[in-house]
Short mmCIF file of C-alpha atoms and ligand atoms in Angstrom, two decimals:
data_model
loop_
_atom_site.label_atom_id
_atom_site.label_comp_id
_atom_site.label_asym_id
_atom_site.label_seq_id
_atom_site.Cartn_x
_atom_site.Cartn_y
_atom_site.Cartn_z
CA MET Q 11 -188.67 112.03 9.89
CA ASN Q 12 -192.00 109.71 10.16
CA THR Q 13 -191.89 107.74 13.07
CA LEU Q 14 -193.78 104.15 13.35
CA LEU Q 15 -195.46 103.15 16.40
CA LEU Q 16 -195.06 99.53 17.03
CA LYS Q 17 -196.85 97.08 19.43
CA ASP Q 18 -195.63 94.20 21.20
CA THR Q 19 -196.83 91.55 18.38
CA PRO Q 20 -195.09 89.06 16.55
CA ALA Q 21 -195.53 91.13 13.14
CA ASP Q 22 -194.70 94.34 14.86
CA THR Q 23 -191.33 92.89 16.66
CA ALA Q 24 -190.52 91.25 12.96
CA GLN Q 25 -190.71 94.67 11.52
CA ALA Q 26 -188.52 96.28 14.09
CA GLY Q 27 -186.08 93.72 13.78
CA ALA Q 28 -185.84 94.16 9.97
CA ILE Q 29 -185.76 98.09 10.70
CA ILE Q 30 -182.53 97.51 12.70
CA ARG Q 31 -181.19 95.10 10.34
CA ASP Q 32 -181.58 97.25 7.56
CA GLY Q 33 -179.34 100.22 9.31
CA GLY Q 34 -182.72 101.98 11.17
CA LEU Q 35 -182.89 103.18 14.79
CA VAL Q 36 -185.86 101.21 16.80
CA ALA Q 37 -186.38 102.41 20.49
CA LEU Q 38 -187.47 99.23 22.54
CA PRO Q 39 -188.55 97.64 25.58
CA THR Q 40 -186.06 96.04 28.11
CA GLU Q 41 -186.91 95.21 31.51
CA THR Q 42 -184.40 97.74 32.39
CA VAL Q 43 -185.35 100.76 30.70
CA TYR Q 44 -186.17 101.79 26.95
CA GLY Q 45 -183.20 101.22 24.54
CA LEU Q 46 -182.50 102.90 21.56
CA GLY Q 47 -181.27 99.86 19.22
CA ALA Q 48 -179.24 99.86 15.88
CA ASN Q 49 -177.39 97.23 14.20
CA ALA Q 50 -174.19 96.96 16.53
CA LEU Q 51 -171.64 96.05 13.33
CA ASN Q 52 -173.24 99.08 11.24
CA ALA Q 53 -170.87 102.11 12.05
CA GLU Q 54 -173.52 104.54 10.22
CA ALA Q 55 -176.44 102.94 12.20
CA VAL Q 56 -174.38 103.51 15.32
CA ALA Q 57 -173.62 107.04 14.53
CA ARG Q 58 -177.21 108.03 14.29
CA ILE Q 59 -177.81 106.74 17.88
CA PHE Q 60 -175.01 109.23 18.96
CA ALA Q 61 -176.49 112.19 16.81
CA VAL Q 62 -179.97 111.65 17.78
CA LYS Q 63 -179.53 111.05 21.54
CA GLY Q 64 -176.76 114.01 21.53
CA ARG Q 65 -174.50 111.56 23.24
CA PRO Q 66 -170.60 112.29 23.40
CA ALA Q 67 -168.91 110.00 21.25
CA ASP Q 68 -166.64 108.71 23.90
CA ASN Q 69 -169.64 107.28 25.92
CA PRO Q 70 -169.97 103.68 24.88
CA LEU Q 71 -172.97 101.51 23.75
CA ILE Q 72 -173.82 98.38 25.25
CA VAL Q 73 -174.52 95.61 22.70
CA HIS Q 74 -177.37 93.35 23.24
CA ILE Q 75 -177.81 89.55 22.36
CA ALA Q 76 -180.66 86.84 22.40
CA HIS Q 77 -178.37 83.85 22.46
CA VAL Q 78 -174.93 83.37 24.67
CA LYS Q 79 -173.84 81.60 21.02
CA ASP Q 80 -174.59 85.10 19.61
CA ILE Q 81 -171.91 87.12 21.31
CA THR Q 82 -168.80 85.79 18.90
CA PRO Q 83 -168.79 88.77 16.92
CA ALA Q 84 -168.88 91.18 19.58
CA ILE Q 85 -166.36 90.03 22.09
CA ALA Q 86 -162.85 88.32 21.71
CA LYS Q 87 -163.39 85.99 24.40
CA MET Q 88 -165.62 84.88 27.66
CA ASP Q 89 -163.75 83.53 30.57
CA HIS Q 90 -164.97 81.03 32.94
CA ARG Q 91 -166.45 84.03 35.10
CA ALA Q 92 -168.28 85.37 32.26
CA HIS Q 93 -170.10 81.98 31.58
CA GLN Q 94 -170.50 81.62 35.05
CA LEU Q 95 -172.39 85.00 35.21
CA ALA Q 96 -174.08 84.60 32.11
CA ASP Q 97 -175.69 81.38 33.55
CA ALA Q 98 -176.67 82.96 36.62
CA PHE Q 99 -178.17 86.47 35.17
CA TRP Q 100 -178.88 85.97 31.46
CA PRO Q 101 -181.22 87.00 30.19
CA GLY Q 102 -181.22 90.01 33.13
CA PRO Q 103 -180.33 93.26 34.07
CA LEU Q 104 -176.07 92.44 34.11
CA THR Q 105 -173.70 93.79 31.47
CA LEU Q 106 -170.44 92.23 31.36
CA VAL Q 107 -167.46 94.32 30.23
CA LEU Q 108 -165.31 91.76 27.98
CA PRO Q 109 -162.32 92.10 25.59
CA ARG Q 110 -164.05 93.51 22.10
CA GLY Q 111 -164.19 91.46 18.91
CA ASP Q 112 -162.71 92.80 15.92
CA ALA Q 113 -166.39 92.77 13.72
CA LEU Q 114 -167.60 95.71 15.85
CA PRO Q 115 -166.55 99.43 14.63
CA ASP Q 116 -164.64 101.34 16.92
CA ILE Q 117 -167.73 104.35 17.10
CA THR Q 118 -169.93 101.12 19.23
CA THR Q 119 -167.34 100.92 21.51
CA ALA Q 120 -166.28 104.72 21.64
CA GLY Q 121 -162.57 103.52 20.75
CA LEU Q 122 -162.08 101.15 23.73
CA ASP Q 123 -160.28 97.64 23.58
CA SER Q 124 -163.38 96.29 25.58
CA VAL Q 125 -167.45 96.14 25.15
CA GLY Q 126 -170.31 95.86 27.27
CA VAL Q 127 -172.66 92.79 26.39
CA ARG Q 128 -175.96 91.80 27.83
CA MET Q 129 -179.00 89.72 27.09
CA PRO Q 130 -182.12 91.60 27.89
CA ALA Q 131 -185.00 89.85 29.60
CA HIS Q 132 -188.05 91.60 27.99
CA PRO Q 133 -189.65 89.08 25.70
CA ALA Q 134 -190.20 91.79 22.98
CA ALA Q 135 -186.41 92.99 23.23
CA LEU Q 136 -185.35 89.10 22.52
CA ALA Q 137 -187.80 88.85 19.85
CA VAL Q 138 -186.54 92.03 18.02
CA ILE Q 139 -182.92 90.95 18.32
CA ARG Q 140 -183.48 87.76 17.28
CA ALA Q 141 -185.70 89.15 14.05
CA ALA Q 142 -182.74 91.45 13.38
CA GLY Q 143 -180.27 88.77 13.24
CA VAL Q 144 -177.30 90.83 14.68
CA PRO Q 145 -175.87 92.29 17.90
CA VAL Q 146 -177.78 95.42 18.88
CA ALA Q 147 -176.13 98.26 20.21
CA ALA Q 148 -178.73 100.08 22.51
CA PRO Q 149 -177.86 102.93 24.76
CA SER Q 150 -181.14 104.15 26.79
CA ALA Q 151 -183.73 105.97 24.23
CA ASN Q 152 -183.38 109.18 25.63
CA ARG Q 153 -181.90 112.40 24.81
CA SER Q 154 -178.43 112.55 26.69
CA GLY Q 155 -178.60 113.93 30.31
CA THR Q 156 -182.28 113.40 30.81
CA PRO Q 157 -183.73 110.81 32.97
CA SER Q 158 -183.83 107.16 31.24
CA PRO Q 159 -187.02 106.24 29.70
CA THR Q 160 -189.58 103.67 31.31
CA SER Q 161 -192.33 103.64 29.34
CA ALA Q 162 -192.90 104.21 25.58
CA GLN Q 163 -194.46 107.63 26.35
CA HIS Q 164 -191.13 108.76 27.70
CA CYS Q 165 -189.59 107.65 24.36
CA ILE Q 166 -192.11 109.54 22.31
CA GLU Q 167 -191.63 112.70 24.75
CA ASP Q 168 -187.78 112.34 23.56
CA LEU Q 169 -187.33 110.59 20.30
CA TRP Q 170 -190.84 111.14 18.42
CA GLY Q 171 -189.89 112.42 14.52
CA ARG Q 172 -186.32 111.57 15.30
CA VAL Q 173 -186.46 107.54 15.12
CA ASP Q 174 -187.41 104.97 12.58
CA ALA Q 175 -189.62 103.03 15.16
CA ILE Q 176 -190.95 103.42 19.04
CA LEU Q 177 -192.07 99.65 20.12
CA ASP Q 178 -194.49 100.01 23.06
CA GLY Q 179 -193.86 97.04 25.37
CA GLY Q 180 -195.39 98.71 28.67
CA ASP Q 181 -193.82 100.13 31.59
CA CYS Q 182 -190.26 98.68 32.48
CA ALA Q 183 -190.35 96.11 35.53
CA VAL Q 184 -186.74 96.99 36.85
CA GLY Q 185 -186.85 100.88 35.89
CA ILE Q 186 -183.43 101.47 36.43
CA GLU Q 187 -180.46 100.57 33.98
CA SER Q 188 -178.52 97.53 34.06
CA THR Q 189 -175.50 96.32 36.45
CA VAL Q 190 -172.33 97.30 34.70
CA LEU Q 191 -169.61 94.70 35.64
CA SER Q 192 -166.03 94.71 34.25
CA LEU Q 193 -164.25 91.41 34.09
CA LEU Q 194 -161.25 93.03 32.27
CA ASP Q 195 -158.98 92.46 35.48
CA ALA Q 196 -158.35 89.98 37.83
CA GLN Q 197 -161.09 91.36 40.12
CA PRO Q 198 -164.51 92.36 38.88
CA VAL Q 199 -165.73 95.68 39.02
CA VAL Q 200 -168.90 96.92 39.40
CA LEU Q 201 -168.96 100.36 37.53
CA ARG Q 202 -172.47 100.84 37.61
CA PRO Q 203 -174.83 99.37 40.29
CA GLY Q 204 -178.35 97.91 39.26
CA ALA Q 205 -180.69 95.16 39.96
CA VAL Q 206 -178.05 92.39 39.96
CA THR Q 207 -176.04 93.35 42.98
CA ALA Q 208 -172.74 93.10 44.03
CA GLU Q 209 -173.39 90.59 46.65
CA ALA Q 210 -174.98 88.23 44.39
CA ILE Q 211 -172.16 88.44 42.08
CA ARG Q 212 -170.01 87.51 44.82
CA TRP Q 213 -172.15 84.74 45.78
CA VAL Q 214 -171.96 83.31 42.22
CA LEU Q 215 -168.31 83.66 41.75
CA GLY Q 216 -167.14 82.81 45.14
CA SER Q 217 -164.79 85.52 45.39
CA PRO Q 218 -164.45 89.24 46.06
CA VAL Q 219 -166.12 91.96 43.83
CA SER Q 220 -165.16 95.48 44.26
CA ILE Q 221 -167.30 98.52 43.50
CA SER Q 222 -165.72 101.26 41.38
CA PRO Q 223 -165.08 104.74 43.39
CA GLY Q 224 -167.31 106.37 40.39
CA VAL Q 225 -170.43 104.68 41.92
CA LEU Q 226 -170.83 107.11 44.91
CA ALA Q 227 -168.38 110.56 44.30
CA PRO Q 228 -167.87 112.53 41.45
CA VAL Q 229 -164.32 111.30 39.54
CA SER Q 230 -161.39 112.20 37.23
CA GLY Q 231 -158.45 111.22 35.35
CA GLU Q 232 -157.77 107.45 35.18
CA ALA Q 233 -161.31 106.30 36.64
CA GLN Q 234 -163.19 108.06 33.97
CA THR Q 235 -161.36 106.28 31.23
CA VAL Q 236 -162.14 102.82 32.77
CA SER Q 237 -165.82 104.00 33.02
CA PRO Q 238 -166.53 106.75 30.63
CA GLY Q 239 -169.98 107.16 31.22
CA VAL Q 240 -169.34 108.25 34.92
CA LYS Q 241 -168.05 111.78 33.68
CA TYR Q 242 -171.53 112.94 32.25
CA ARG Q 243 -174.31 114.88 33.66
CA HIS Q 244 -177.29 112.08 34.10
CA TYR Q 245 -180.81 111.99 34.84
CA ALA Q 246 -181.08 115.64 35.43
CA PRO Q 247 -184.71 116.73 35.93
CA GLY Q 248 -185.77 120.25 34.31
CA VAL Q 249 -185.59 121.64 38.25
CA PRO Q 250 -182.38 121.53 40.83
CA LEU Q 251 -182.49 118.75 42.76
CA THR Q 252 -180.73 118.36 46.30
CA LEU Q 253 -180.75 114.66 47.85
CA VAL Q 254 -181.47 114.74 51.86
CA ARG Q 255 -180.40 111.80 53.99
CA GLY Q 256 -182.44 111.62 57.08
CA ASP Q 257 -185.82 109.60 58.51
CA ARG Q 258 -189.25 110.75 57.97
CA GLU Q 259 -189.67 113.07 60.68
CA ALA Q 260 -186.35 114.82 60.27
CA PHE Q 261 -187.08 115.09 56.36
CA ALA Q 262 -190.54 116.50 56.91
CA HIS Q 263 -189.06 119.02 59.53
CA TYR Q 264 -186.39 120.08 57.40
CA VAL Q 265 -188.58 120.67 54.24
CA ASN Q 266 -191.29 122.52 55.71
CA SER Q 267 -188.81 125.36 57.17
CA LEU Q 268 -187.68 125.65 53.57
CA PRO Q 269 -188.21 129.41 52.05
CA ALA Q 270 -191.40 129.28 49.37
CA GLY Q 271 -190.37 127.73 46.07
CA SER Q 272 -189.08 124.47 47.44
CA GLY Q 273 -190.82 121.32 46.59
CA ALA Q 274 -190.01 117.49 47.68
CA LEU Q 275 -189.70 113.93 46.41
CA VAL Q 276 -190.64 111.41 49.01
CA PHE Q 277 -191.97 107.94 49.36
CA GLU Q 278 -195.85 106.83 49.17
CA GLY Q 279 -197.90 107.89 52.10
CA GLU Q 280 -195.24 110.77 53.29
CA THR Q 281 -196.67 113.48 51.22
CA GLU Q 282 -198.96 114.31 53.95
CA ASP Q 283 -196.45 115.56 56.22
CA LEU Q 284 -195.35 118.31 54.00
CA SER Q 285 -196.36 121.51 53.42
CA VAL Q 286 -194.48 122.02 49.90
CA PRO Q 287 -195.61 120.29 46.69
CA ALA Q 288 -194.55 117.08 46.36
CA LEU Q 289 -194.48 113.96 44.17
CA THR Q 290 -193.50 110.22 45.22
CA TYR Q 291 -190.93 107.52 44.07
CA GLY Q 292 -192.04 103.85 45.39
CA ARG Q 293 -192.43 102.88 49.03
CA CYS Q 294 -189.76 103.59 51.58
CA ASP Q 295 -189.18 99.71 52.56
CA ASP Q 296 -189.66 98.57 49.00
CA PRO Q 297 -186.40 99.34 47.01
CA GLU Q 298 -188.12 97.54 43.69
CA SER Q 299 -191.10 100.02 43.97
CA GLN Q 300 -188.57 102.96 44.03
CA ALA Q 301 -186.48 101.75 40.80
CA GLU Q 302 -189.80 101.40 38.99
CA ARG Q 303 -190.79 104.85 39.61
CA LEU Q 304 -187.82 107.09 39.86
CA PHE Q 305 -187.22 108.21 36.21
CA ASP Q 306 -190.93 108.99 35.73
CA ALA Q 307 -190.95 110.82 38.71
CA LEU Q 308 -187.75 112.77 37.71
CA ARG Q 309 -189.56 113.75 34.73
CA ARG Q 310 -192.31 114.92 36.24
CA LEU Q 311 -190.71 117.28 38.71
CA ASP Q 312 -191.38 120.39 36.59
CA SER Q 313 -194.97 119.80 37.12
CA LEU Q 314 -194.62 120.80 40.95
CA GLY Q 315 -193.35 124.36 39.88
CA VAL Q 316 -191.05 125.07 42.40
CA SER Q 317 -187.16 126.42 42.00
CA ARG Q 318 -185.96 123.42 43.88
CA VAL Q 319 -186.80 120.01 44.80
CA TYR Q 320 -185.65 118.10 48.05
CA ALA Q 321 -185.52 114.30 47.38
CA ARG Q 322 -185.42 111.66 50.40
CA ALA Q 323 -182.59 109.53 49.92
CA PRO Q 324 -183.03 105.64 49.56
CA GLN Q 325 -181.65 103.02 51.93
CA SER Q 326 -178.16 102.63 49.58
CA GLU Q 327 -178.08 98.55 50.27
CA GLY Q 328 -178.51 95.97 47.58
CA LEU Q 329 -180.85 97.51 44.73
CA GLY Q 330 -180.86 100.57 46.86
CA LEU Q 331 -177.31 101.40 45.65
CA GLY Q 332 -178.40 101.72 42.46
CA ILE Q 333 -181.15 104.07 43.34
CA TYR Q 334 -179.26 106.04 45.10
CA ASN Q 335 -176.35 106.22 42.45
CA ARG Q 336 -178.98 107.65 39.85
CA LEU Q 337 -180.40 110.23 42.51
CA LEU Q 338 -176.79 111.63 43.36
CA ARG Q 339 -176.04 112.27 39.68
CA ALA Q 340 -179.71 113.57 39.14
CA ALA Q 341 -179.05 115.81 42.07
CA SER Q 342 -175.26 116.77 40.46
CA PHE Q 343 -173.89 115.20 44.02
CA GLU Q 344 -175.68 117.97 46.27
CA VAL Q 345 -176.13 115.96 49.37
CA ILE Q 346 -177.51 117.17 52.54
CA ASP Q 347 -177.14 114.66 55.46
CA LEU Q 348 -179.69 115.66 58.61
CA ALA Q 349 -178.52 112.43 60.42
CA LYS Q 350 -174.84 113.67 60.82
CA ASN Q 351 -176.52 116.92 62.04
CA GLN Q 352 -178.90 115.68 64.18
CA GLY Q 353 -176.78 112.76 65.42
CA GLY Q 354 -179.30 110.21 63.97
CA GLY Q 355 -177.47 106.92 63.73
CA PRO Q 356 -175.18 107.17 61.06
CA ASP Q 357 -175.73 103.54 59.76
CA ARG Q 358 -179.44 104.02 59.01
CA PRO Q 359 -179.93 107.44 58.55
CA ASP Q 360 -182.54 107.26 55.90
CA ARG Q 361 -184.70 104.67 57.78
CA CYS Q 362 -188.68 104.32 57.50
CA GLY Q 363 -191.43 104.91 59.72
P1 LIG P 28 -176.39 103.25 28.57
O1 LIG P 28 -176.12 102.62 27.41
O2 LIG P 28 -176.81 104.46 28.46
O3 LIG P 28 -177.13 102.55 29.75
O4 LIG P 28 -174.83 103.78 29.17
C1 LIG P 28 -174.06 102.46 28.98
C2 LIG P 28 -173.12 102.61 30.10
O5 LIG P 28 -172.11 101.53 30.15
C3 LIG P 28 -171.96 103.63 30.24
O6 LIG P 28 -172.24 104.51 31.13
C4 LIG P 28 -170.70 103.02 30.04
O7 LIG P 28 -169.87 103.83 30.78
C5 LIG P 28 -170.85 101.43 30.19
N1 LIG P 28 -169.97 101.07 29.42
C6 LIG P 28 -170.62 100.68 28.01
N2 LIG P 28 -169.39 100.00 27.86
C7 LIG P 28 -168.54 99.97 28.51
C8 LIG P 28 -166.89 99.60 28.35
N3 LIG P 28 -166.59 98.86 27.32
N4 LIG P 28 -166.35 100.02 29.54
C9 LIG P 28 -166.67 100.60 30.49
N5 LIG P 28 -168.00 100.79 30.45
C10 LIG P 28 -168.78 100.57 29.29
MG1 LIG P 29 -178.00 106.29 29.22
#
């Protein structure tokens, strides 16, 4: 099919909104990653999202709104906690899982009784949703299993000729997907970590928040049903990846003694330590820069021409937990812990410098 390339202008965001309202698919920028948007109330349009992405039918979509008052058709009710969190973090990178509304077709929520809803912060996304006049279902605008897109170029690589339009709104400021927080039970649960941290949520609610076991380990059975996304291969680069926990020196020593055909993914300024081909993802002591660069780096690992890449693990607190979670999945949970082997301080094995 013919794909339109749209810009972040009033005329083009209006056109993108009209395409979505009429049942089409538009890849659009948000502050987290690019989303593939369709009318969340239109089962046929949503079915096309699943087909184009090759997304398993039991992985629910996040529904995007431009005003809190527009949440009504998507959800059944918003409790006090949901209002507090929406006030504090919307528009922004926090998805709230709430009881679903009757207006949503089953396909949007993958048949669940709940739905993830968020108000994105990118002005172009808000303009498109307003112009569409409907809630917009939008998973990441990539082919299922590949790293999420953080630029219009990434969307073009994955979706050109498969969607009605791609709207270029520049590079995504955050770079990893939203925090997903379930409010279905008495205690809120982080199902996927992102830029809105569990600490920040705890602070706003003034009560405990738990982290789903699926954030740091493979899960099966009941835990998969709670957060269906966790059971699928995610963010897989074209070349196999191993995550390595260890400081700069230990990492370089380890990687430089590997057989030929190995490559590395490290922080800026660290490639000079290495005798293997390497790419970088942000600065060691700056998780914002790591989140922003991560998916683009994962997409370019093939260019190293190696048969396995060893990635230096980020610190896993705050936003770092979201980055660590994406890298763990990209590495299919294959982790080497140098700090453990070398007795180098279990609390900060991945320290900078
Ligand atoms: P993506 O749109 O590609 O960022 O993926 C959306 C993620 O949100 C998936 O991993 C889902 O597991 C999660 N999600 C969406 N809706 C729900 C829901 N109702 N319950 C639990 N998780 C959800
Ligand atoms: Mg995705």
